[in-house]
């Protein structure tokens, strides 16, 4: 038997060594023993980071939904696969068994087919956290269609860009969504987006809020009647291990969002194996990840990883503050959650509230706590550990990315001793490297550098949809034969990694990656704006918040500043979404620039962070005098 489930530190080191010495043999054993293949591979791995090209389990055939659903039917058919907890605590939770999930996925798959969706077609999913969302992903996978989920907090503009980039022909959405006290008109957002998406022929609409919406004749169809009519079984399409499973967009530091493409076989093996170990998953556990399925965390660790292990995975529709700040803990108590996986921004927000919200609930079911999305600060780590885990549930600080598909650096709970703010050790099969400014690897411990990965792992993204060159330039050109993550990290005396944050122009706000350039482009479209620059500054709940420096055109000079600020944020909300709004907007007459015209963001970051003690050498700037003006008026 392979070491599918690692139970102590010695074993981790032993398996890690094995996985690094002979990765092909290691992953072959894992793949062979724990998954259902219609045909085995001819070759485990071929790769070349200079192209870049990576192929895992070449020519193997499978369907991921047979692994996530069908194979559990004989052993766990009655077991809850998806436990849906609605936004409103008074609405009953739904326990969707593996049988029921199979039926729902097959019906949805048949509806997609009847609406002309074929293997390889792209389907855009723009849904709130309701069971139809998970079912839609799986239904696409069932028939070999490529899903592209767009987080339902994105604006119509952002949605249209994503639909067009991957040429989706069908959209699945709902009449609306509930978020705390609010209900949001999702269908209205889709309608506006589709004015710019001629390729979309069909929109399937799930009913959730019963809002009055307009249905466009010939294009829009209510989903439920179609599901009612559909046949409850659907033969799974046989896919190649390297066929695309999904596209998921992530912000780049420049340009349009990048449609990261994940393929089937390697993604399945890696998400399942990491889920099992990093959450020490055992049969009958109740696992809850609070992320939205619109992000990679939801794809890998709400849907595919847990279901591939036959787990019960909680899907939560609501927000941590509704009906009050005890909601997370109420749900943990109600469903006896054993693993709880959330983001530092949520922990910080809850830590500010009254302790009664935590203490009034029985959290004794918890065994493992997880954190993801941004560095977790020491204070938040201790609050989580003391008050939620009662010093009794190890915290797994999991570092990974949309591009990596699965968790890359993380403790294994009850195996790896944890240290606050450290993601600790590379997971099995992961070979990190820290690089210095000259492109050399920094060896040894007590060192810092830019974080790269030296060797492919099964769930690495294979390309950017429609733009392989951008994929190479972004990830494989900075360091020869290495995948560059865009993050900085340090390695301490015992070899533990601590992620220090992005080293490019991506800013993580409340766990969401935001590129500065697209936000600046949006601001610059405002008629009164001449130029702008965005930087991040520390924020005690969001981790980082956005600070914008804006130069106005002459006619803008006389306008009311607060009105302008509102208009700029409104424009950002419409073009990108409310998550990209600026906390502070300072109007300036110039921006510090180098002689070659590049904005010196380093200086702007320091001013925004109130850290002006050492601005470094500014004498080489084109316009050094502007620095004082900006400092004197900083917000
Ligand atoms: C950051 C989320 C520190 C990092 C799964 C990465 C983290 C980016 C951690 C990817 C962590 C994620 N500690 N930083 N535990 N987890 N990050 O694509 O900067 O939404 O590059 O994937 O989030 O964000 P993404």
XYZ file of C-alpha atoms and ligand atoms in Angstrom:
660
model
C 0.000 0.000 0.000
C 1.136 3.510 -0.695
C 1.372 6.080 2.103
C -1.957 7.657 1.317
C -2.526 8.806 4.854
C 0.464 10.233 6.710
C 0.269 9.853 10.465
C 3.500 11.016 12.045
C 6.467 13.247 11.370
C 8.944 10.494 10.630
C 6.561 9.146 8.050
C 6.164 12.606 6.491
C 9.935 12.919 6.038
C 10.201 9.424 4.662
C 7.341 9.888 2.181
C 8.571 13.347 1.253
C 12.022 11.985 0.403
C 10.461 9.257 -1.669
C 8.238 11.733 -3.532
C 11.212 13.906 -4.396
C 13.658 11.168 -5.315
C 11.301 9.556 -7.739
C 8.191 11.678 -8.263
C 6.879 9.577 -11.135
C 6.950 6.337 -9.169
C 5.470 8.035 -6.144
C 2.492 9.635 -7.929
C 1.911 6.540 -10.007
C 1.421 4.510 -6.847
C -1.003 7.047 -5.377
C -2.960 7.302 -8.635
C -3.074 3.578 -9.167
C -4.352 2.602 -5.728
C -6.906 5.280 -4.947
C -8.789 6.251 -8.073
C -11.009 4.855 -10.761
C -9.454 4.949 -14.231
C -11.142 3.775 -17.403
C -7.691 3.235 -18.841
C -4.280 3.566 -17.202
C -1.568 5.952 -18.448
C 1.210 5.158 -20.878
C 3.564 7.536 -19.144
C 3.324 9.174 -15.708
C 4.936 12.528 -16.470
C 6.545 14.431 -19.270
C 7.542 18.017 -18.760
C 9.571 20.925 -19.984
C 9.293 24.224 -18.079
C 10.969 26.123 -20.912
C 8.015 25.619 -23.249
C 6.257 25.260 -20.761
C 4.585 21.889 -21.091
C 3.478 19.491 -18.367
C 1.572 16.254 -18.887
C 0.579 13.906 -16.078
C -0.829 10.417 -16.600
C -0.572 10.663 -20.365
C -3.295 8.889 -22.338
C -5.087 7.758 -19.192
C -8.882 7.877 -19.416
C -11.304 8.754 -16.648
C -14.226 10.865 -15.608
C -13.710 12.853 -12.420
C -17.400 12.609 -11.473
C -17.176 8.825 -11.413
C -14.436 9.315 -8.829
C -16.322 11.982 -6.904
C -19.768 10.374 -7.013
C -20.403 7.015 -8.706
C -17.756 4.988 -6.955
C -19.172 5.988 -3.558
C -22.696 4.838 -4.379
C -22.208 1.238 -3.296
C -20.398 2.066 -0.070
C -21.812 5.455 0.923
C -24.912 6.056 -1.175
C -26.974 7.264 1.783
C -24.193 9.358 3.244
C -24.478 13.149 2.994
C -22.224 14.429 0.244
C -23.239 18.089 0.373
C -24.636 19.678 3.498
C -26.223 22.946 2.460
C -26.604 25.601 5.167
C -28.780 28.464 3.889
C -28.210 32.174 4.464
C -31.244 32.364 6.723
C -30.725 30.194 9.814
C -34.471 29.566 9.999
C -34.471 27.873 6.633
C -33.784 24.192 6.933
C -30.377 22.807 6.028
C -30.338 20.311 3.142
C -28.552 16.987 3.387
C -27.833 15.865 -0.156
C -26.770 12.229 -0.178
C -24.371 10.723 -2.707
C -27.392 9.052 -4.372
C -29.215 12.336 -4.574
C -26.120 14.157 -5.818
C -25.709 11.558 -8.541
C -29.256 12.107 -9.672
C -29.041 15.887 -9.581
C -25.748 15.941 -11.467
C -27.055 13.555 -14.129
C -30.210 15.590 -14.603
C -28.250 18.807 -14.911
C -25.847 17.115 -17.335
C -28.777 16.035 -19.491
C -30.227 19.548 -19.445
C -26.892 20.924 -20.616
C -26.758 18.368 -23.404
C -30.290 19.152 -24.513
C -29.242 22.768 -24.717
C -26.485 21.963 -27.127
C -23.487 21.737 -24.780
C -20.857 19.312 -26.025
C -17.523 18.014 -24.823
C -14.956 20.825 -24.862
C -17.570 23.633 -24.870
C -17.207 26.320 -22.228
C -20.028 26.964 -19.765
C -20.029 30.037 -17.551
C -21.443 29.544 -14.060
C -22.516 32.686 -12.199
C -24.369 31.431 -9.159
C -24.553 32.076 -5.428
C -23.550 29.388 -2.930
C -26.580 27.163 -3.464
C -26.480 23.427 -4.275
C -27.027 24.150 -7.992
C -23.546 25.678 -8.048
C -21.732 22.485 -7.032
C -24.112 20.447 -9.173
C -23.361 22.627 -12.212
C -19.604 22.137 -11.920
C -20.023 18.394 -11.682
C -22.576 18.296 -14.511
C -20.111 20.023 -16.824
C -17.420 17.562 -15.797
C -19.840 14.701 -16.384
C -20.186 15.566 -20.076
C -16.694 16.929 -20.626
C -17.711 20.571 -20.871
C -15.221 23.042 -19.389
C -16.675 25.091 -16.551
C -15.715 28.672 -15.943
C -17.118 29.813 -12.627
C -17.265 33.560 -12.111
C -17.624 34.677 -8.483
C -21.107 36.135 -8.108
C -19.724 39.320 -6.538
C -18.160 40.420 -9.819
C -19.812 43.190 -11.842
C -21.480 42.771 -15.235
C -18.417 44.211 -16.900
C -16.064 41.744 -15.258
C -18.489 38.929 -16.064
C -18.690 39.891 -19.732
C -14.902 40.023 -20.047
C -14.612 36.510 -18.642
C -17.453 35.087 -20.736
C -15.937 36.468 -23.933
C -12.360 35.534 -23.124
C -13.226 31.849 -23.015
C -16.085 32.055 -25.503
C -18.776 30.515 -23.298
C -21.957 29.577 -25.120
C -24.177 28.998 -22.116
C -24.542 30.711 -18.731
C -26.036 29.197 -15.592
C -27.276 31.783 -13.107
C -30.119 32.451 -10.663
C -32.870 35.015 -10.241
C -30.943 36.454 -7.327
C -28.849 35.728 -4.285
C -29.106 36.223 -0.538
C -26.210 37.680 1.382
C -27.055 38.444 4.984
C -29.912 40.937 5.020
C -29.439 41.825 1.370
C -30.723 40.178 -1.722
C -28.883 40.807 -4.952
C -30.267 40.924 -8.474
C -27.883 38.477 -10.150
C -29.976 38.009 -13.259
C -29.983 41.783 -13.855
C -26.168 41.728 -13.765
C -26.113 38.854 -16.263
C -28.536 40.688 -18.571
C -26.287 43.744 -18.711
C -23.205 41.588 -19.266
C -24.830 39.688 -22.103
C -25.372 42.884 -24.089
C -21.680 42.478 -24.845
C -21.572 38.695 -25.239
C -22.944 37.677 -28.641
C -21.649 34.120 -28.227
C -24.065 33.235 -25.421
C -27.110 31.484 -26.831
C -28.734 30.120 -23.675
C -29.133 31.219 -20.067
C -30.395 28.712 -17.500
C -31.913 30.396 -14.469
C -32.199 28.742 -11.057
C -34.836 30.075 -8.719
C -33.600 31.290 -5.355
C -35.024 34.653 -4.272
C -38.260 34.694 -6.290
C -37.383 38.200 -7.399
C -39.236 39.661 -10.361
C -36.880 39.319 -13.283
C -37.125 39.609 -17.037
C -36.647 36.493 -19.107
C -35.368 37.092 -22.627
C -37.427 35.108 -25.071
C -35.521 32.374 -26.849
C -32.464 32.805 -24.623
C -33.486 32.468 -20.974
C -34.991 29.319 -19.472
C -36.041 28.455 -15.944
C -33.865 25.603 -14.786
C -36.199 23.707 -12.474
C -38.833 22.608 -15.031
C -36.037 21.342 -17.272
C -34.494 19.401 -14.395
C -37.877 17.938 -13.477
C -38.241 16.607 -17.003
C -34.666 15.392 -17.394
C -33.599 11.764 -17.102
C -31.848 10.944 -13.814
C -28.934 9.048 -15.251
C -26.241 10.179 -17.633
C -23.332 8.148 -18.906
C -20.078 9.825 -17.974
C -18.011 11.067 -20.893
C -14.640 9.370 -20.996
C -12.007 12.079 -20.708
C -8.310 12.128 -21.276
C -6.253 12.863 -18.158
C -5.004 16.022 -19.858
C -8.397 17.258 -21.095
C -9.278 20.618 -19.520
C -11.603 20.332 -16.545
C -12.103 24.020 -15.882
C -10.984 27.575 -16.415
C -10.771 29.901 -13.449
C -9.810 33.547 -13.755
C -7.298 35.221 -11.512
C -6.075 38.808 -11.536
C -2.716 39.577 -13.030
C -0.651 42.609 -12.160
C -1.379 43.937 -15.648
C -3.917 43.452 -18.376
C -7.003 41.304 -18.483
C -7.647 38.517 -15.966
C -5.844 35.271 -16.669
C -7.999 32.220 -17.383
C -6.014 29.503 -15.629
C -6.653 26.102 -17.204
C -6.695 22.992 -15.015
C -6.835 19.516 -16.459
C -8.513 16.369 -15.192
C -6.280 13.536 -13.961
C -3.493 15.283 -12.107
C -5.865 17.817 -10.569
C -8.047 15.029 -9.214
C -5.147 13.061 -7.730
C -3.521 16.048 -6.096
C -6.640 17.696 -4.632
C -7.838 14.372 -3.234
C -4.484 13.447 -1.700
C -3.898 16.889 -0.151
C -7.443 16.978 1.217
C -7.012 13.630 2.909
C -3.764 14.578 4.633
C -3.986 18.293 5.274
C -7.380 17.954 6.890
C -6.630 14.481 8.313
C -9.961 13.532 6.891
C -11.674 10.468 8.363
C -14.935 8.804 7.402
C -17.890 10.486 9.163
C -16.105 13.806 9.603
C -18.092 16.919 8.759
C -15.809 19.207 6.815
C -16.540 22.880 6.263
C -14.648 25.315 4.053
C -16.218 28.780 4.183
C -14.811 29.952 0.835
C -17.030 30.644 -2.153
C -16.902 28.099 -4.968
C -16.190 31.090 -7.208
C -12.572 30.890 -6.030
C -10.033 28.086 -6.365
C -10.371 27.182 -2.682
C -13.992 26.304 -3.312
C -13.240 24.320 -6.460
C -10.520 22.199 -4.866
C -11.590 22.023 -1.232
C -15.380 22.308 -1.248
C -16.112 20.285 -4.356
C -13.453 18.060 -5.923
C -11.053 17.164 -3.076
C -13.698 16.331 -0.453
C -16.020 14.484 -2.845
C -13.150 12.437 -4.260
C -12.677 11.189 -0.678
C -16.387 10.472 -0.174
C -16.569 13.210 2.456
C -19.443 15.323 3.703
C -18.733 18.888 2.606
C -20.666 21.852 3.988
C -21.766 24.573 1.580
C -22.654 27.810 3.346
C -24.702 30.410 1.514
C -24.428 33.222 4.038
C -21.928 35.590 5.622
C -20.138 35.420 9.011
C -22.033 38.460 10.351
C -25.618 37.362 9.758
C -27.837 37.200 11.705
C -24.985 38.010 14.092
C -21.247 37.494 14.475
C -21.792 34.076 16.035
C -23.028 32.500 12.808
C -19.890 30.488 11.988
C -19.821 29.035 15.491
C -23.531 28.362 15.492
C -23.112 26.336 12.292
C -20.096 24.466 13.700
C -22.160 23.505 16.735
C -25.296 22.660 14.765
C -23.603 20.315 12.294
C -20.770 19.174 14.590
C -18.152 20.355 12.154
C -14.805 18.590 12.523
C -12.608 20.560 10.087
C -13.080 24.280 9.620
C -11.211 26.132 6.855
C -11.462 29.911 6.478
C -9.537 33.085 5.615
C -7.502 35.374 7.900
C -9.711 38.347 6.997
C -12.746 36.553 8.443
C -10.819 35.642 11.592
C -9.716 39.251 12.094
C -13.242 40.546 11.578
C -14.660 38.099 14.137
C -11.861 38.717 16.627
C -13.023 42.340 16.898
C -16.463 41.315 18.084
C -17.697 40.334 21.519
C -16.221 37.061 22.772
C -19.690 35.846 23.726
C -20.341 35.140 20.070
C -17.716 32.403 20.251
C -18.172 31.299 23.830
C -21.902 30.723 23.551
C -21.321 27.788 21.238
C -20.032 24.287 21.741
C -17.054 23.954 19.433
C -15.798 20.678 20.859
C -16.374 18.796 17.592
C -13.500 20.678 15.923
C -10.292 18.759 15.233
C -8.517 20.823 12.568
C -8.578 24.547 11.743
C -7.393 25.905 8.424
C -6.344 29.283 7.047
C -5.874 30.328 3.427
C -5.643 33.276 1.079
C -3.084 35.607 2.630
C -0.487 35.578 5.383
C -2.136 35.118 8.771
C -0.786 37.614 11.289
C 0.351 36.422 14.693
C -2.504 38.022 16.626
C -5.181 36.451 14.438
C -3.387 33.091 14.603
C -3.453 33.139 18.435
C -7.040 34.301 18.592
C -8.067 31.439 16.286
C -5.959 28.929 18.174
C -7.057 29.979 21.683
C -10.709 30.799 21.210
C -11.860 28.587 18.394
C -9.438 25.687 18.696
C -9.133 25.928 22.506
C -5.445 25.077 22.018
C -6.574 21.682 20.964
C -7.065 21.851 17.185
C -3.941 22.383 15.111
C -4.067 25.267 12.616
C -3.046 24.444 9.082
C -1.801 27.651 7.456
C -2.063 26.525 3.835
C -0.145 28.399 1.167
C -1.168 27.896 -2.448
C -2.599 29.681 -5.501
C -5.233 29.456 -8.217
C -2.361 28.400 -10.468
C -1.191 25.567 -8.217
C -4.628 23.923 -8.048
C -3.958 22.483 -4.599
C -2.213 23.239 -1.297
C 1.585 23.458 -1.663
C 3.066 24.403 1.701
C 1.234 23.511 4.886
C 1.518 21.663 8.150
C -0.086 18.257 8.331
C -2.151 18.454 11.504
C -1.099 16.202 14.396
C 2.058 15.537 12.359
C 3.910 18.828 11.772
C 4.463 21.020 14.845
C 2.968 24.422 14.000
C 4.486 27.890 14.432
C 2.316 31.014 14.128
C 2.617 32.761 10.733
C 4.548 29.863 9.208
C 3.026 27.689 6.495
C 5.809 25.311 7.631
C 6.896 22.487 5.317
C 6.351 21.721 1.645
C 3.654 19.157 1.047
C 4.605 15.754 -0.337
C 6.005 16.078 -3.865
C 6.518 19.852 -3.703
C 10.055 21.151 -4.268
C 10.296 24.849 -3.371
C 13.280 27.082 -4.060
C 14.089 30.600 -2.867
C 15.784 32.791 -5.463
C 17.911 35.911 -5.056
C 17.988 39.034 -7.243
C 20.641 37.537 -9.507
C 18.534 34.542 -10.336
C 20.502 32.169 -8.105
C 18.899 29.753 -5.721
C 19.550 30.608 -2.069
C 20.344 27.369 -0.324
C 20.375 26.541 3.368
C 18.233 27.822 6.196
C 17.700 31.302 7.674
C 17.368 32.761 4.181
C 14.887 34.832 2.235
C 14.026 35.090 -1.437
C 11.435 34.832 -4.151
C 9.468 31.642 -3.985
C 9.695 29.270 -6.940
C 8.862 25.603 -7.479
C 11.476 23.446 -9.191
C 9.557 20.409 -10.296
C 6.007 19.859 -11.603
C 3.265 18.585 -9.317
C 0.089 16.958 -10.646
C -2.284 19.943 -10.308
C -0.174 22.728 -11.798
C -2.224 24.860 -14.239
C -1.287 23.905 -17.785
C -1.802 27.220 -19.546
C -3.700 30.494 -19.663
C -6.770 30.053 -21.842
C -5.984 31.379 -25.305
C -2.628 32.832 -24.326
C 0.125 30.316 -23.733
C 2.763 32.973 -24.265
C 1.444 34.998 -21.349
C 1.548 31.827 -19.259
C 5.218 31.375 -20.076
C 6.073 35.028 -19.548
C 4.259 35.317 -16.238
C 5.412 32.145 -14.544
C 8.415 30.655 -16.332
C 10.508 33.521 -17.614
C 11.784 35.090 -14.371
C 13.891 32.048 -13.418
C 15.107 29.403 -15.807
C 13.319 26.063 -15.488
C 11.328 27.159 -12.458
C 7.729 28.092 -11.796
C 7.707 31.574 -10.210
C 4.885 32.149 -7.726
C 4.955 35.953 -7.429
C 5.398 35.609 -3.651
C 8.341 36.259 -1.377
C 9.200 33.855 1.429
C 11.741 33.082 4.081
C 13.012 29.750 5.328
C 13.874 29.608 9.017
C 16.424 27.593 10.984
C 14.444 24.371 10.830
C 13.421 24.726 7.200
C 9.937 26.116 7.801
C 8.588 28.528 5.197
C 6.948 31.812 5.993
C 5.228 33.599 3.122
C 5.975 37.310 3.285
C 3.550 38.475 0.575
C 3.363 39.388 -3.097
C 6.436 40.790 -4.773
C 4.537 41.972 -7.862
C 1.759 44.508 -8.326
C -0.962 42.239 -7.032
C -2.537 43.369 -3.755
C -4.511 40.936 -1.606
C -7.549 42.645 -0.096
C -9.704 40.495 2.196
C -8.149 37.461 0.567
C -8.997 38.584 -2.985
C -6.179 39.122 -5.456
C -6.410 42.481 -7.157
C -4.079 43.714 -9.871
C -3.237 47.413 -9.669
C -3.177 48.069 -13.418
C -6.802 47.112 -14.188
C -8.030 49.298 -11.314
C -5.909 52.205 -12.489
C -7.233 51.763 -16.030
C -10.780 51.969 -14.693
C -10.070 55.115 -12.678
C -8.388 56.742 -15.646
C -11.556 56.296 -17.664
C -13.297 58.815 -15.411
C -13.606 62.031 -17.467
C -12.066 64.216 -14.750
C -9.040 61.960 -14.145
C -5.701 62.379 -15.891
C -3.652 59.686 -14.178
C -3.662 57.471 -11.116
C -1.638 55.011 -9.065
C -2.878 52.415 -6.601
C -0.960 50.911 -3.701
C -1.866 48.733 -0.728
C -1.612 49.781 2.923
C -2.112 47.645 6.048
C -5.685 47.299 7.276
C -6.605 45.526 10.479
C -9.455 43.464 9.028
C -8.849 43.306 5.284
C -5.117 42.655 5.603
C -4.504 45.279 2.946
C -6.714 48.091 1.716
C -6.322 50.202 -1.412
C -4.984 53.750 -1.466
C -5.368 55.664 -4.712
C -3.354 58.702 -5.800
C -5.246 60.583 -8.490
C -4.215 63.451 -10.752
C -7.171 65.430 -12.070
C -7.542 67.062 -15.427
C -7.904 70.811 -15.326
C -11.700 70.900 -15.419
C -11.864 68.370 -12.611
C -9.955 70.699 -10.306
C -12.988 72.736 -9.348
C -15.246 69.761 -8.595
C -16.251 68.656 -5.130
C -13.685 66.161 -3.912
C -16.055 63.831 -2.096
C -18.354 63.624 -5.086
C -15.379 62.709 -7.221
C -14.297 60.053 -4.733
C -17.767 58.518 -4.820
C -17.872 58.584 -8.594
C -14.494 56.908 -8.852
C -15.518 54.145 -6.469
C -18.823 53.763 -8.283
C -16.940 53.327 -11.525
C -14.705 50.665 -9.955
C -17.776 48.866 -8.592
C -19.324 48.798 -12.061
C -16.211 47.737 -13.928
C -14.673 45.278 -11.507
C -16.822 44.835 -8.414
C -17.174 46.305 -4.920
C -14.185 44.289 -3.638
C -11.862 46.602 -5.588
C -13.139 49.886 -4.119
C -10.521 52.270 -2.713
C -10.491 53.036 1.015
C -8.620 56.282 0.496
C -8.314 58.603 -2.477
C -5.799 61.426 -2.402
C -5.801 64.014 -5.177
C -2.285 64.989 -6.147
C -0.703 67.236 -8.753
C 1.907 64.674 -9.774
C 3.257 61.191 -9.080
C 6.874 60.378 -8.217
C 8.495 59.030 -11.375
C 11.836 57.680 -12.415
C 13.652 59.279 -15.300
C 12.288 56.587 -17.549
C 8.741 57.517 -16.521
C 7.988 54.609 -14.220
C 5.887 55.398 -11.160
C 7.861 54.789 -7.954
C 5.288 52.740 -6.112
C 7.724 51.966 -3.335
C 7.508 55.593 -2.190
C 3.734 55.742 -2.537
C 3.404 52.540 -0.514
C 5.467 54.011 2.306
C 3.426 57.206 2.391
C 0.145 55.284 2.333
C 1.385 53.098 5.191
C 2.550 56.106 7.244
C 6.035 54.725 7.156
C 7.934 57.736 5.899
C 10.956 57.476 8.214
C 13.152 56.090 5.489
C 11.968 56.801 1.981
C 15.313 55.846 0.480
C 17.063 57.887 -2.155
C 14.600 60.133 -3.956
C 17.133 62.389 -5.604
C 17.169 60.315 -8.777
C 13.479 60.987 -9.361
C 12.343 63.101 -12.257
C 10.256 65.209 -9.853
C 11.566 64.786 -6.264
C 9.640 67.844 -5.067
C 6.332 66.022 -5.482
C 7.133 63.658 -2.607
C 6.822 66.399 -0.009
C 3.525 67.612 -1.443
C 2.086 64.097 -1.330
C 3.342 63.533 2.216
C 1.958 66.839 3.477
C -1.500 66.033 2.204
C -1.595 62.303 2.863
C -4.823 60.897 4.312
C -1.606 34.409 -1.063
C -5.765 31.180 -2.969
C 0.322 33.580 2.805
C -0.301 34.353 -1.833
C -5.618 29.697 -2.604
C -0.697 33.642 -3.111
C -1.095 33.186 1.048
C -2.078 34.173 -3.354
C -1.575 32.017 1.674
C -2.931 33.243 -4.172
C -1.040 31.690 2.964
C -2.572 32.251 -0.242
N -0.098 32.486 3.468
N -0.158 33.956 1.609
N -1.453 30.629 3.651
N -2.489 31.464 0.849
N -1.744 33.295 -0.126
O -4.919 32.584 -6.346
O 0.136 35.661 -2.089
O -6.660 33.449 -4.718
O 0.168 33.912 -4.188
O -5.353 31.364 -4.280
O -2.632 34.337 -2.045
O -4.275 33.628 -4.173
P -5.366 32.781 -4.947
